[in-house]
Coordinates of C-alpha atoms in Angstrom, one line a residue:
G267 CA -63.0 14.0 300.9
S268 CA -63.4 15.4 303.8
Q269 CA -60.3 15.4 305.0
Y270 CA -58.2 19.3 305.9
Y271 CA -54.7 20.0 305.1
S272 CA -52.7 23.2 305.8
A273 CA -50.9 25.2 304.0
A274 CA -47.8 23.7 306.0
A275 CA -48.7 20.7 306.8
V276 CA -48.9 20.4 303.1
N277 CA -45.8 22.0 302.4
A278 CA -44.1 19.9 305.1
A279 CA -45.0 16.5 303.0
S280 CA -44.0 18.5 300.0
V281 CA -40.4 19.1 301.2
R282 CA -40.0 16.0 302.5
A283 CA -40.7 14.4 298.9
C284 CA -38.5 16.5 297.6
N285 CA -35.4 16.0 299.6
Y286 CA -36.5 12.4 299.1
Y287 CA -36.4 13.1 296.0
K288 CA -33.0 15.0 295.0
A289 CA -31.6 12.2 297.0
G290 CA -32.4 9.4 294.8
T291 CA -33.8 7.8 297.8
S292 CA -37.5 6.8 299.1
V293 CA -39.1 5.6 302.7
G294 CA -41.8 2.8 302.1
G295 CA -41.8 2.9 298.3
Y296 CA -42.3 6.7 298.3
P297 CA -41.9 9.4 296.6
H298 CA -42.6 7.7 293.2
T299 CA -43.5 8.2 289.3
Y300 CA -47.0 9.8 289.4
N301 CA -48.3 9.5 285.7
N302 CA -51.9 11.3 286.6
Y303 CA -53.7 8.7 284.0
E304 CA -56.2 11.1 285.6
G305 CA -56.1 14.1 283.6
F306 CA -55.6 16.3 286.4
T307 CA -54.4 20.0 286.0
F308 CA -52.0 21.3 288.1
A309 CA -50.4 24.2 289.1
Y310 CA -47.4 23.2 287.6
S311 CA -46.1 20.6 284.9
G312 CA -45.0 17.2 285.6
P313 CA -43.1 15.0 285.2
Y314 CA -44.9 14.2 288.4
Q315 CA -43.9 12.8 292.0
E316 CA -46.1 11.6 294.6
F317 CA -45.7 11.4 298.9
P318 CA -48.3 10.8 301.6
I319 CA -49.9 13.0 303.9
L320 CA -51.0 11.9 306.8
A321 CA -54.1 13.1 308.5
S322 CA -52.1 12.2 311.8
G323 CA -49.6 15.3 311.2
A324 CA -47.1 12.8 311.6
L325 CA -44.8 12.8 308.2
Y326 CA -44.5 10.1 306.0
S327 CA -41.8 7.6 307.2
G328 CA -42.9 4.0 306.0
G329 CA -45.7 1.5 306.4
S330 CA -49.2 2.1 305.1
P331 CA -49.4 5.9 303.2
G332 CA -53.2 6.4 303.5
A333 CA -55.4 7.4 301.3
D334 CA -54.3 11.4 300.7
R335 CA -50.8 12.7 298.2
V336 CA -49.0 15.3 298.0
I337 CA -48.3 16.0 294.0
I338 CA -44.5 17.6 293.1
N339 CA -42.6 17.8 290.1
T340 CA -39.2 17.3 289.5
A341 CA -37.9 20.7 289.9
C342 CA -39.5 20.7 293.5
K343 CA -42.8 22.5 292.5
Q344 CA -46.2 21.6 294.8
A345 CA -48.3 21.2 291.8
G346 CA -51.6 19.9 294.2
T347 CA -52.8 17.4 296.8
I348 CA -55.1 14.4 295.4
T349 CA -56.7 11.1 297.6
H350 CA -58.0 7.5 296.8
T351 CA -61.5 8.5 299.0
G352 CA -64.1 8.6 296.8
A353 CA -62.6 7.5 293.9
S354 CA -62.9 4.0 292.0
G355 CA -60.8 1.5 292.3
N356 CA -57.0 2.3 292.8
N357 CA -57.5 5.6 291.3
F358 CA -57.5 9.6 292.6
V359 CA -59.8 12.8 292.8
K360 CA -58.1 15.7 293.4
C361 CA -58.1 18.0 296.2
T362 CA -59.6 21.7 296.8

């Protein structure tokens, strides 16, 4: 899509996802397992967790997750970003 996120915004969302994951907690059902059914190649190997990244710049705290996600692995490495925008059904496309 046309949405742009700074490295700092991606990092902030990834850190938030990691903190929830390590604590075994969630907000609005996130983070949760991302199975990579699309077969994307990420910077790090899985297993993966997905967490919303918001166009508003706010950190996700529940409610509508929007279309965009950061992907971390269970070692809390930033693996990539994906979006529902431009994908069919409930699928994702990878961000560049």
